Amino acid sequence: MALKATNPTTTNAWKKLQAHFETIKAQHLKTLFKSDTERANDLTVKWDDFYVDFSKNRITTETVNLLVELANELDLKDAISKYFKGDIINATEGRAVLHTALRAPKDATVYVDGENVIPEIHEVKKKIENFTNAVVNGDHKGFSGKAITDIVNIGIGGSDLGPAMVVDSLQYYKNQLATHFVSNVDGDHYQEIIKNLNPETTLFVIVSKTFTTQETLSNANSIRAWFLESQPTEAVSKHFVAVSTNIESVKAFGIDEENIFPMKDWVGGRFSLWSAVGLSISLALGYKHFESLLEGAHKMDEHFKTADFNENIPVISALLTVWYNNFFESESEAIIPYTQYLNQFATYLQQGIMESNGKSVDRNGNKVNYQTGTLIWGEPGTNSQHAFFQLIHQGTKLIPTDFIGYVNSLYGNKDHHDKLMSNYFAQTEALMNGKTEEEVLAEFEGKTMSKEAISALAPFKIFEGNKPTTSLLITKLTPESLGKLIAMYEHKIFVQGIIWNIYSYDQFGVELGKQLAKSILDELNNTSKDGKHDASTQNLLAFYMNNC
Ligand code: F6P
């Protein structure tokens, strides 16, 4: 069944939100806190090991109610049921969207084309488990009889970012296998990685849903050629495995059928780390941790499916994006984890969020007359405080920011953790409260500065505050809690797409550049001279060709 396709701006709730916005837009968060002493509790959701405080957002409980009214008017509940049931909600590609089925328990049932997909998912998981155990225990040896020491994941986009982010984020839980990621078609990328590797003890995992991606196939071919410089052809089967939906092309590449970990076309690349695409995660962390990651995601799925919208973390979080994007006209969102482990988290979410919701045609095929996808960026705190926080505090742009923090550090260094977390708490307070002129002037008291000098300097030291933040406080970074966190953002993406009336699960926007690059490559290789380019591109190509 198709998703409903209503322009959100034509709903009654949207009109009410517009009127409500006029009453909220000039209000300072400090005033909102003063006028409602229950606000901090009322606008916080406590769920499992998550404490999510939405109260430092420029909203009231009425805003949340109106946003929920909007979600109801747009049939979000029905859309969620279609999403989990396997309806063809990726209509432009004619596919279901079932990354949630990948983390569903064995006794679940999810039908695609009349067939329950859960048994096959668990068969592939068993294959991942057996292979992981064999490699980690040293039972699966390289061709010359040595144990595997290094894993190289060769993939790009969703076949790289998810596994790379999870392995980096959960490095505390890692086993002895060193894990590397090759993604860029820039030949220097793979060269830098293989230069320190021993082909006799390295396992290469080629990950490509389509097995047609230029970057991945070029890297896989070059790496295999390097491997064969020192190893016999028979060694390939011990050192190369692949993850793909395109079994025939993988076999044509020379990989044995038993070394293929299949995936289904109803798993979108940017949501695929839960599938066999997560093989490198399983190898790096051990299967048990991979399983915990999936269990965490499943718990978030259940929360998302069953919690009232007013208490539903992904739903509120998505509706707030709509509130800021479409009413406050803010353009970007920052995601700031207060743990160095989540260093790659914002980069990972950039694909998830921007490839999904960077769309300008609605589900009726019409150009939208409102803003959609937000720009996503971020870096861990405290480093980011010393980099771009100036702009969030005193710049002209409104940047709603998610602060992700953990109650416990992994190595238990309390002194450092308290310092880290004091910054986490301080920043959201500072962003909310700002610093008034009065407070600035009070700081000058007792200083030997003229009145004129003080009043000349004071404006630069004022912080207007009223900068919205959401604080996510989680007990501890574990495979399970990371699974919950990733799934939370996945569902947030889904809800945004439903509200904005766009298709979140295709990515035609990445095709045009790919096509042009292919024909320009033919010109660079002198196999085609037909290129018709604008003058600028022509000059750039000439400069490149004359100087390389
Ligand atoms: O860049 C577009 C894209 O199709 C992504 O959506 C995908 O994650 C990536 O390319 C890699 O695709 P594949 O896994 O088929 O190699």
Coordinates of C-alpha atoms and ligand atoms in Angstrom, one line a residue:
M1 CA 0.0 0.0 0.0
A2 CA 1.3 3.4 -1.0
L3 CA 2.1 6.1 1.5
K4 CA -0.3 9.0 1.9
A5 CA 1.0 12.0 -0.2
T6 CA -0.2 15.3 1.4
N7 CA 1.6 18.6 1.2
P8 CA 2.2 19.3 4.9
T9 CA 1.7 23.0 4.4
T10 CA -2.0 22.4 3.5
T11 CA -2.9 20.7 6.8
N12 CA -4.8 22.3 9.6
A13 CA -2.0 21.5 12.0
W14 CA 0.5 23.4 9.8
K15 CA -1.7 26.5 10.0
K16 CA -2.0 26.2 13.7
L17 CA 1.8 25.8 13.9
Q18 CA 2.2 29.0 11.9
A19 CA 0.0 30.9 14.3
H20 CA 1.7 29.3 17.3
F21 CA 5.2 30.1 15.8
E22 CA 4.3 33.9 15.9
T23 CA 3.8 33.6 19.7
I24 CA 7.0 31.6 20.3
K25 CA 9.5 33.0 17.9
A26 CA 10.6 36.0 20.0
Q27 CA 10.4 34.2 23.4
H28 CA 13.7 33.5 25.2
L29 CA 14.3 30.0 26.5
K30 CA 15.0 31.6 29.9
T31 CA 11.5 33.1 30.0
L32 CA 10.0 29.7 29.0
F33 CA 11.8 28.1 31.9
K34 CA 10.7 30.8 34.3
S35 CA 7.0 30.6 33.2
D36 CA 6.8 26.8 33.4
T37 CA 8.6 25.2 36.3
E38 CA 7.6 21.7 35.1
R39 CA 9.1 22.2 31.7
A40 CA 12.4 20.3 32.3
N41 CA 10.4 17.2 33.4
D42 CA 7.6 17.5 30.9
L43 CA 9.9 17.9 27.9
T44 CA 12.2 15.0 28.8
V45 CA 11.8 11.4 27.7
K46 CA 13.4 8.7 29.9
W47 CA 13.6 5.4 28.1
D48 CA 15.9 2.4 29.0
D49 CA 19.4 3.8 29.4
F50 CA 18.5 7.0 27.5
Y51 CA 17.7 10.3 29.1
V52 CA 16.6 12.7 26.4
D53 CA 16.0 16.3 27.4
F54 CA 14.2 18.3 24.8
S55 CA 13.5 21.2 27.2
K56 CA 16.3 23.5 25.9
N57 CA 14.4 23.7 22.6
R58 CA 12.4 26.7 21.6
I59 CA 9.1 24.9 22.2
T60 CA 6.4 24.5 24.8
T61 CA 4.3 21.5 25.4
E62 CA 1.8 23.1 23.1
T63 CA 4.3 23.1 20.3
V64 CA 4.9 19.4 20.8
N65 CA 1.1 18.8 20.8
L66 CA 0.7 20.7 17.6
L67 CA 3.6 18.9 15.9
V68 CA 2.1 15.6 17.0
E69 CA -1.2 16.8 15.5
L70 CA 0.6 17.4 12.3
A71 CA 2.1 13.9 12.4
N72 CA -1.4 12.5 13.0
E73 CA -3.0 14.5 10.2
L74 CA -0.3 13.1 7.9
D75 CA -1.0 9.5 9.1
L76 CA 2.4 8.9 10.6
K77 CA 1.1 5.9 12.5
D78 CA -0.1 4.2 9.3
A79 CA 3.2 5.0 7.6
I80 CA 5.2 3.4 10.5
S81 CA 3.1 0.3 10.2
K82 CA 3.8 0.1 6.4
Y83 CA 7.5 0.7 7.0
F84 CA 7.8 -2.2 9.4
K85 CA 5.5 -4.5 7.5
G86 CA 7.5 -4.4 4.3
D87 CA 5.1 -2.4 2.1
I88 CA 6.8 -0.9 -1.0
I89 CA 7.4 2.5 0.6
N90 CA 10.5 3.1 -1.6
A91 CA 8.1 3.5 -4.5
T92 CA 10.5 5.1 -6.9
E93 CA 12.7 2.0 -6.7
G94 CA 9.8 -0.3 -6.3
R95 CA 11.1 -1.7 -3.0
A96 CA 10.3 -2.3 0.6
V97 CA 12.5 -0.7 3.2
L98 CA 13.4 -3.4 5.7
H99 CA 16.5 -2.7 7.7
T100 CA 14.3 -3.1 10.8
A101 CA 13.7 -6.8 9.8
L102 CA 17.5 -7.4 10.0
R103 CA 17.4 -6.9 13.7
A104 CA 14.1 -8.6 14.4
P105 CA 14.1 -11.8 16.5
K106 CA 13.9 -15.2 15.0
D107 CA 10.2 -15.7 15.7
A108 CA 9.2 -12.4 13.9
T109 CA 7.4 -12.6 10.6
V110 CA 7.9 -10.0 7.8
Y111 CA 6.6 -10.8 4.4
V112 CA 8.1 -9.6 1.1
D113 CA 6.4 -10.9 -2.1
G114 CA 4.5 -13.4 0.1
E115 CA 7.6 -14.9 1.7
N116 CA 8.7 -14.5 5.3
V117 CA 12.2 -13.0 5.1
I118 CA 13.2 -13.6 8.7
P119 CA 14.5 -17.2 8.3
E120 CA 16.8 -16.2 5.5
I121 CA 18.1 -13.2 7.5
H122 CA 19.0 -15.5 10.4
E123 CA 20.7 -18.0 8.0
V124 CA 22.9 -15.2 6.8
K125 CA 23.6 -14.2 10.4
K126 CA 24.6 -17.7 11.2
K127 CA 27.0 -17.7 8.3
I128 CA 28.4 -14.4 9.6
E129 CA 28.8 -15.9 13.1
N130 CA 30.5 -19.0 11.9
F131 CA 32.9 -17.2 9.6
T132 CA 33.6 -14.6 12.3
N133 CA 34.4 -17.3 14.9
A134 CA 36.7 -19.1 12.5
V135 CA 38.7 -16.0 11.6
V136 CA 38.9 -14.7 15.1
N137 CA 39.9 -18.1 16.6
G138 CA 42.4 -18.7 13.9
D139 CA 40.6 -21.7 12.4
H140 CA 40.2 -19.9 9.1
K141 CA 43.8 -19.5 8.0
G142 CA 45.4 -17.7 5.1
F143 CA 46.7 -19.8 2.1
S144 CA 50.1 -20.3 3.6
G145 CA 48.7 -21.6 6.9
K146 CA 49.1 -18.4 8.9
A147 CA 46.2 -16.9 11.0
I148 CA 44.5 -13.8 9.8
T149 CA 45.8 -10.6 11.5
D150 CA 44.2 -7.8 9.3
I151 CA 40.8 -7.2 7.8
V152 CA 40.4 -4.7 4.9
N153 CA 36.8 -3.5 4.1
I154 CA 36.7 -2.4 0.5
G155 CA 33.5 -0.4 -0.1
I156 CA 32.1 3.2 -0.3
G157 CA 29.1 5.1 0.9
G158 CA 26.8 2.8 2.9
S159 CA 29.2 0.0 2.3
D160 CA 31.9 1.8 4.2
L161 CA 30.6 4.6 6.4
G162 CA 28.4 2.4 8.7
P163 CA 30.9 -0.4 9.3
A164 CA 33.8 2.2 9.6
M165 CA 31.9 4.3 12.1
V166 CA 30.8 1.4 14.3
V167 CA 34.2 -0.3 14.4
D168 CA 35.8 3.1 15.3
S169 CA 33.1 3.9 17.9
L170 CA 33.3 0.5 19.5
Q171 CA 37.1 0.1 19.3
Y172 CA 37.2 -0.4 23.1
Y173 CA 35.4 -3.8 22.5
K174 CA 37.7 -4.9 19.7
N175 CA 39.5 -8.1 19.3
Q176 CA 43.1 -8.7 18.0
L177 CA 42.2 -8.2 14.4
A178 CA 43.4 -4.9 12.9
T179 CA 40.6 -3.4 10.7
H180 CA 41.2 -1.1 7.8
F181 CA 38.8 0.7 5.4
V182 CA 39.5 1.5 1.8
S183 CA 36.8 3.6 0.1
N184 CA 38.1 6.4 -2.1
V185 CA 39.0 5.7 -5.7
D186 CA 42.0 7.9 -5.0
G187 CA 44.7 5.3 -5.5
D188 CA 46.8 6.8 -2.7
H189 CA 44.1 5.7 -0.3
Y190 CA 44.5 2.0 -0.9
Q191 CA 48.3 2.3 -1.3
E192 CA 48.6 3.8 2.1
I193 CA 46.7 1.0 3.6
I194 CA 48.3 -2.0 1.8
K195 CA 51.8 -0.7 2.3
N196 CA 52.0 -2.1 5.8
L197 CA 50.0 -5.3 5.2
N198 CA 51.2 -8.8 4.8
P199 CA 49.0 -10.5 2.1
E200 CA 49.5 -13.9 3.8
T201 CA 47.6 -12.7 6.9
T202 CA 45.1 -10.3 5.4
L203 CA 41.4 -10.9 4.7
F204 CA 39.8 -8.5 2.2
V205 CA 36.0 -8.0 2.5
I206 CA 34.6 -6.4 -0.7
V207 CA 31.3 -4.8 0.1
S208 CA 29.1 -3.5 -2.7
K209 CA 25.3 -3.9 -2.8
T210 CA 25.3 -3.5 -6.5
F211 CA 28.8 -4.7 -7.3
T212 CA 28.9 -2.1 -10.0
T213 CA 30.4 0.8 -8.0
Q214 CA 33.4 2.2 -9.8
E215 CA 35.3 3.1 -6.6
T216 CA 34.9 -0.3 -5.0
L217 CA 35.6 -2.4 -8.1
S218 CA 38.7 -0.3 -9.0
N219 CA 40.1 -0.7 -5.4
A220 CA 39.2 -4.4 -5.3
N221 CA 40.9 -5.1 -8.7
S222 CA 44.0 -3.1 -7.8
I223 CA 44.3 -4.8 -4.4
R224 CA 43.8 -8.2 -5.9
A225 CA 46.5 -7.5 -8.5
W226 CA 48.8 -6.4 -5.6
F227 CA 47.9 -9.6 -3.8
L228 CA 48.7 -11.8 -6.8
E229 CA 52.1 -10.3 -7.2
S230 CA 53.2 -12.4 -4.2
Q231 CA 50.5 -15.1 -3.8
P232 CA 49.2 -17.8 -6.2
T233 CA 45.7 -17.6 -7.7
E234 CA 44.4 -20.4 -5.5
A235 CA 45.1 -18.2 -2.5
V236 CA 42.3 -15.8 -3.5
S237 CA 39.6 -17.9 -2.0
K238 CA 41.2 -17.8 1.5
H239 CA 41.7 -14.0 1.4
F240 CA 38.8 -12.5 -0.5
V241 CA 35.1 -12.5 0.5
A242 CA 32.3 -10.4 -0.7
V243 CA 29.0 -8.9 0.4
S244 CA 26.5 -8.1 -2.3
T245 CA 23.1 -8.6 -3.8
N246 CA 24.7 -9.2 -7.2
I247 CA 25.9 -12.8 -6.8
E248 CA 26.7 -13.3 -10.5
S249 CA 29.1 -10.3 -10.7
V250 CA 30.8 -11.4 -7.5
K251 CA 31.4 -14.8 -9.0
A252 CA 32.7 -13.3 -12.2
F253 CA 35.2 -11.3 -10.1
G254 CA 36.6 -14.6 -9.0
I255 CA 35.1 -15.1 -5.6
D256 CA 33.8 -18.5 -4.6
E257 CA 30.1 -18.8 -3.9
E258 CA 30.8 -20.0 -0.3
N259 CA 32.7 -16.7 0.3
I260 CA 29.7 -14.6 -0.7
F261 CA 27.6 -13.1 2.1
P262 CA 24.3 -12.1 0.4
M263 CA 22.1 -9.2 1.1
K264 CA 18.7 -8.1 -0.3
D265 CA 17.6 -5.2 -2.4
W266 CA 15.2 -4.0 0.3
V267 CA 18.2 -3.0 2.4
G268 CA 19.2 0.5 1.5
G269 CA 23.0 1.1 1.4
R270 CA 23.0 3.8 4.1
F271 CA 20.9 1.5 6.4
S272 CA 22.8 -1.6 5.7
L273 CA 25.3 -2.0 8.5
W274 CA 22.8 -4.5 10.2
S275 CA 23.0 -6.8 7.2
A276 CA 26.0 -8.8 5.9
V277 CA 27.5 -5.3 5.2
G278 CA 28.3 -5.4 8.9
L279 CA 30.6 -8.4 8.4
S280 CA 33.7 -6.2 9.1
I281 CA 32.0 -5.1 12.3
S282 CA 31.4 -8.7 13.4
L283 CA 35.0 -9.6 12.5
A284 CA 36.5 -6.6 14.3
L285 CA 34.4 -6.9 17.5
G286 CA 33.4 -10.5 17.5
Y287 CA 29.9 -11.8 16.6
K288 CA 28.4 -11.4 20.1
H289 CA 29.0 -7.6 20.0
F290 CA 27.5 -7.4 16.5
E291 CA 24.5 -9.2 17.8
S292 CA 24.2 -6.8 20.8
L293 CA 24.4 -3.9 18.4
L294 CA 21.4 -5.4 16.5
E295 CA 19.5 -6.1 19.7
G296 CA 19.9 -2.4 20.7
A297 CA 18.5 -1.3 17.4
H298 CA 15.6 -3.7 17.8
K299 CA 14.8 -2.2 21.2
M300 CA 14.7 1.3 19.6
D301 CA 12.5 -0.1 16.8
E302 CA 10.0 -1.3 19.5
H303 CA 10.1 2.0 21.3
F304 CA 9.5 3.8 18.0
K305 CA 6.6 1.5 17.0
T306 CA 4.8 1.5 20.3
A307 CA 5.5 4.7 22.3
D308 CA 3.0 7.6 22.1
F309 CA 4.3 10.2 19.8
N310 CA 4.6 12.7 22.7
E311 CA 7.0 10.2 24.4
N312 CA 8.6 8.9 21.3
I313 CA 12.3 9.9 21.0
P314 CA 12.7 9.6 17.2
V315 CA 9.3 11.2 16.5
I316 CA 9.9 14.2 18.7
S317 CA 13.4 14.6 17.4
A318 CA 12.2 14.5 13.8
L319 CA 9.3 16.9 14.5
L320 CA 11.7 19.4 16.0
T321 CA 13.7 19.3 12.8
V322 CA 10.5 20.3 10.9
W323 CA 9.9 23.0 13.5
Y324 CA 13.3 24.6 13.1
N325 CA 13.7 24.0 9.4
N326 CA 10.2 25.1 8.2
F327 CA 9.2 27.7 10.8
F328 CA 12.5 29.2 12.1
E329 CA 14.1 28.7 8.7
S330 CA 17.2 27.2 10.2
E331 CA 19.3 25.3 7.6
S332 CA 21.6 23.0 9.5
E333 CA 21.8 20.8 12.5
A334 CA 25.0 20.0 14.5
I335 CA 25.6 16.7 16.2
I336 CA 28.2 16.9 18.9
P337 CA 29.1 13.7 20.7
Y338 CA 31.0 14.2 24.0
T339 CA 33.1 11.1 23.4
Q340 CA 36.0 10.8 21.1
Y341 CA 34.8 7.3 20.1
L342 CA 31.9 8.9 18.1
N343 CA 34.4 10.8 16.0
Q344 CA 32.9 9.5 12.7
F345 CA 29.3 9.7 13.8
A346 CA 28.3 13.0 12.1
T347 CA 30.0 11.9 8.9
Y348 CA 28.1 8.7 9.0
L349 CA 24.8 10.5 9.6
Q350 CA 25.5 13.0 6.8
Q351 CA 24.9 10.1 4.3
G352 CA 21.9 8.8 6.2
I353 CA 20.2 12.1 6.6
M354 CA 21.3 14.1 3.5
E355 CA 21.1 11.3 0.9
S356 CA 17.7 10.4 2.3
N357 CA 16.0 13.7 2.7
G358 CA 17.9 15.9 0.2
K359 CA 14.9 15.9 -2.1
S360 CA 12.8 18.6 -3.8
V361 CA 10.1 16.6 -5.5
D362 CA 7.2 15.4 -3.4
R363 CA 5.5 12.0 -3.4
N364 CA 3.0 13.2 -6.0
G365 CA 5.9 14.1 -8.3
N366 CA 5.5 17.9 -7.8
K367 CA 8.2 20.3 -6.8
V368 CA 7.9 21.1 -3.1
N369 CA 7.1 24.6 -2.0
Y370 CA 8.8 24.3 1.3
Q371 CA 12.2 23.4 2.7
T372 CA 13.2 19.7 3.1
G373 CA 16.5 18.1 4.2
T374 CA 18.8 19.7 6.7
L375 CA 22.6 20.1 6.5
I376 CA 24.3 17.9 9.0
W377 CA 27.7 18.5 10.6
G378 CA 29.5 18.0 13.8
E379 CA 32.7 16.8 15.6
P380 CA 33.2 15.6 19.1
G381 CA 33.3 17.9 22.0
T382 CA 35.4 19.2 23.5
N383 CA 37.5 19.6 20.3
S384 CA 34.7 21.2 18.4
Q385 CA 34.3 23.9 21.2
H386 CA 37.8 25.0 20.2
A387 CA 36.9 25.0 16.5
F388 CA 33.5 26.1 15.4
F389 CA 31.5 26.7 18.6
Q390 CA 32.1 30.5 18.2
L391 CA 29.7 30.5 15.3
I392 CA 27.0 28.5 17.2
H393 CA 27.2 30.9 20.2
Q394 CA 27.6 34.3 18.5
G395 CA 27.0 33.8 14.8
T396 CA 23.9 34.9 12.9
K397 CA 22.6 31.4 12.2
L398 CA 20.3 29.3 14.3
I399 CA 21.8 25.9 14.6
P400 CA 19.8 23.3 16.7
T401 CA 22.4 21.0 18.2
D402 CA 22.2 17.5 19.6
F403 CA 24.6 17.0 22.5
I404 CA 25.3 13.3 23.0
G405 CA 26.9 12.4 26.3
Y406 CA 27.6 9.3 28.4
V407 CA 27.3 9.0 32.2
N408 CA 30.3 6.6 32.4
S409 CA 33.5 6.6 30.5
L410 CA 34.9 3.3 29.3
Y411 CA 38.3 3.3 31.1
G412 CA 36.7 4.9 34.1
N413 CA 39.0 7.9 34.4
K414 CA 36.7 10.0 36.5
D415 CA 38.8 13.1 36.6
H416 CA 38.9 13.3 32.8
H417 CA 35.3 12.3 32.4
D418 CA 34.0 14.9 34.9
K419 CA 36.0 17.5 33.0
L420 CA 34.5 16.3 29.7
M421 CA 31.0 16.2 31.0
S422 CA 31.2 19.6 32.7
N423 CA 31.8 21.0 29.3
Y424 CA 28.8 19.0 27.9
F425 CA 26.5 20.5 30.6
A426 CA 28.1 23.9 30.4
Q427 CA 27.7 24.3 26.7
T428 CA 24.0 23.7 26.6
E429 CA 23.5 26.1 29.5
A430 CA 25.6 28.7 27.9
L431 CA 23.9 28.4 24.6
M432 CA 20.5 28.7 26.2
N433 CA 21.3 31.5 28.7
G434 CA 23.8 33.5 26.8
K435 CA 25.3 36.5 28.6
T436 CA 23.4 39.8 29.0
E437 CA 24.9 43.3 28.8
E438 CA 24.5 43.6 32.5
E439 CA 26.4 40.5 33.2
V440 CA 29.1 41.6 30.8
L441 CA 29.4 45.0 32.5
A442 CA 29.5 43.4 35.9
E443 CA 32.6 41.4 34.8
F444 CA 34.4 44.7 34.2
E445 CA 33.8 45.9 37.7
G446 CA 37.1 46.5 39.6
K447 CA 39.1 46.5 36.3
T448 CA 41.2 49.5 35.4
M449 CA 39.5 50.4 32.2
S450 CA 37.8 53.6 31.2
K451 CA 34.1 53.7 30.9
E452 CA 34.4 54.5 27.2
A453 CA 36.7 51.5 26.6
I454 CA 34.3 49.3 28.5
S455 CA 31.2 50.3 26.6
A456 CA 33.2 50.0 23.3
L457 CA 34.1 46.4 24.1
A458 CA 30.9 45.2 25.8
P459 CA 28.9 44.5 22.6
F460 CA 31.4 41.9 21.5
K461 CA 31.1 40.1 24.8
I462 CA 27.4 39.7 24.8
F463 CA 25.8 36.3 24.0
E464 CA 22.2 36.5 23.1
G465 CA 21.6 32.9 24.1
N466 CA 18.3 31.2 23.1
K467 CA 20.2 28.7 21.0
P468 CA 18.3 25.4 21.0
T469 CA 19.9 22.1 22.1
T470 CA 18.8 18.6 22.8
S471 CA 20.7 16.7 25.4
L472 CA 21.0 12.9 24.9
L473 CA 22.5 11.4 28.0
I474 CA 23.2 7.7 27.8
T475 CA 24.5 5.4 30.6
K476 CA 27.4 4.0 28.8
L477 CA 28.7 3.5 25.2
T478 CA 28.2 -0.2 24.5
P479 CA 27.3 -2.1 21.3
E480 CA 23.7 -2.2 22.5
S481 CA 23.4 1.5 23.3
L482 CA 25.1 2.4 20.0
G483 CA 22.6 0.2 18.2
K484 CA 19.8 2.2 19.8
L485 CA 21.3 5.5 19.0
I486 CA 21.8 4.7 15.3
A487 CA 18.3 3.3 15.0
M488 CA 17.0 6.5 16.7
Y489 CA 18.4 8.6 13.9
E490 CA 17.2 6.1 11.2
H491 CA 13.7 6.5 12.4
K492 CA 14.1 10.3 12.7
I493 CA 15.0 10.2 9.0
F494 CA 11.9 8.2 8.2
V495 CA 9.6 10.5 10.1
Q496 CA 11.0 13.6 8.5
G497 CA 10.4 12.1 5.0
I498 CA 6.8 11.3 5.9
I499 CA 6.1 14.8 7.1
W500 CA 7.9 16.4 4.2
N501 CA 6.0 14.2 1.8
I502 CA 9.2 13.0 0.0
Y503 CA 10.7 9.6 -0.8
S504 CA 13.6 9.1 1.6
Y505 CA 14.9 5.8 0.2
D506 CA 16.1 6.6 -3.3
Q507 CA 19.2 8.5 -4.2
F508 CA 18.9 9.6 -7.9
G509 CA 20.8 12.7 -7.1
V510 CA 24.1 10.9 -7.0
E511 CA 23.7 9.5 -10.5
L512 CA 24.3 12.6 -12.8
G513 CA 27.8 13.2 -11.5
K514 CA 28.7 9.5 -11.8
Q515 CA 27.5 9.4 -15.5
L516 CA 29.5 12.5 -16.4
A517 CA 32.6 11.2 -14.7
K518 CA 32.4 8.0 -16.7
S519 CA 32.3 9.9 -20.0
I520 CA 35.1 12.3 -18.9
L521 CA 37.2 9.3 -18.0
D522 CA 36.8 8.0 -21.5
E523 CA 38.2 11.3 -22.7
L524 CA 41.1 11.2 -20.3
N525 CA 41.9 7.7 -21.5
N526 CA 41.6 9.0 -25.1
T527 CA 38.9 6.4 -25.9
S528 CA 36.5 9.2 -26.7
K529 CA 36.8 12.6 -28.1
D530 CA 33.2 13.6 -28.2
G531 CA 33.1 15.5 -24.9
K532 CA 31.1 18.7 -25.2
H533 CA 31.9 20.8 -22.2
D534 CA 31.4 24.4 -21.0
A535 CA 34.4 26.7 -21.4
S536 CA 35.3 26.4 -17.7
T537 CA 35.4 22.6 -17.7
Q538 CA 37.2 22.6 -21.0
N539 CA 40.0 24.8 -19.6
L540 CA 40.3 22.7 -16.5
L541 CA 40.5 19.5 -18.5
A542 CA 43.2 21.0 -20.8
F543 CA 45.2 22.2 -17.8
Y544 CA 45.0 18.7 -16.2
M545 CA 45.9 16.9 -19.4
N546 CA 48.8 19.2 -20.3
N547 CA 50.3 18.9 -16.9
C548 CA 50.0 15.2 -16.0
Ligands
F6P1 O1 26.5 7.0 -3.7 C1 25.4 6.3 -3.9 C2 25.4 4.9 -3.4 O2 24.5 4.2 -4.2 C3 25.0 4.9 -1.9 O3 23.7 5.0 -1.7 C4 25.6 3.6 -1.6 O4 25.7 3.4 -0.2 C5 26.9 3.6 -2.3 O5 26.6 4.3 -3.5 C6 27.6 2.3 -2.5 O6 26.9 1.5 -3.3 P1 27.3 -0.1 -3.4 O7 27.1 -0.7 -2.1 O8 26.3 -0.6 -4.4 O9 28.7 -0.2 -3.9

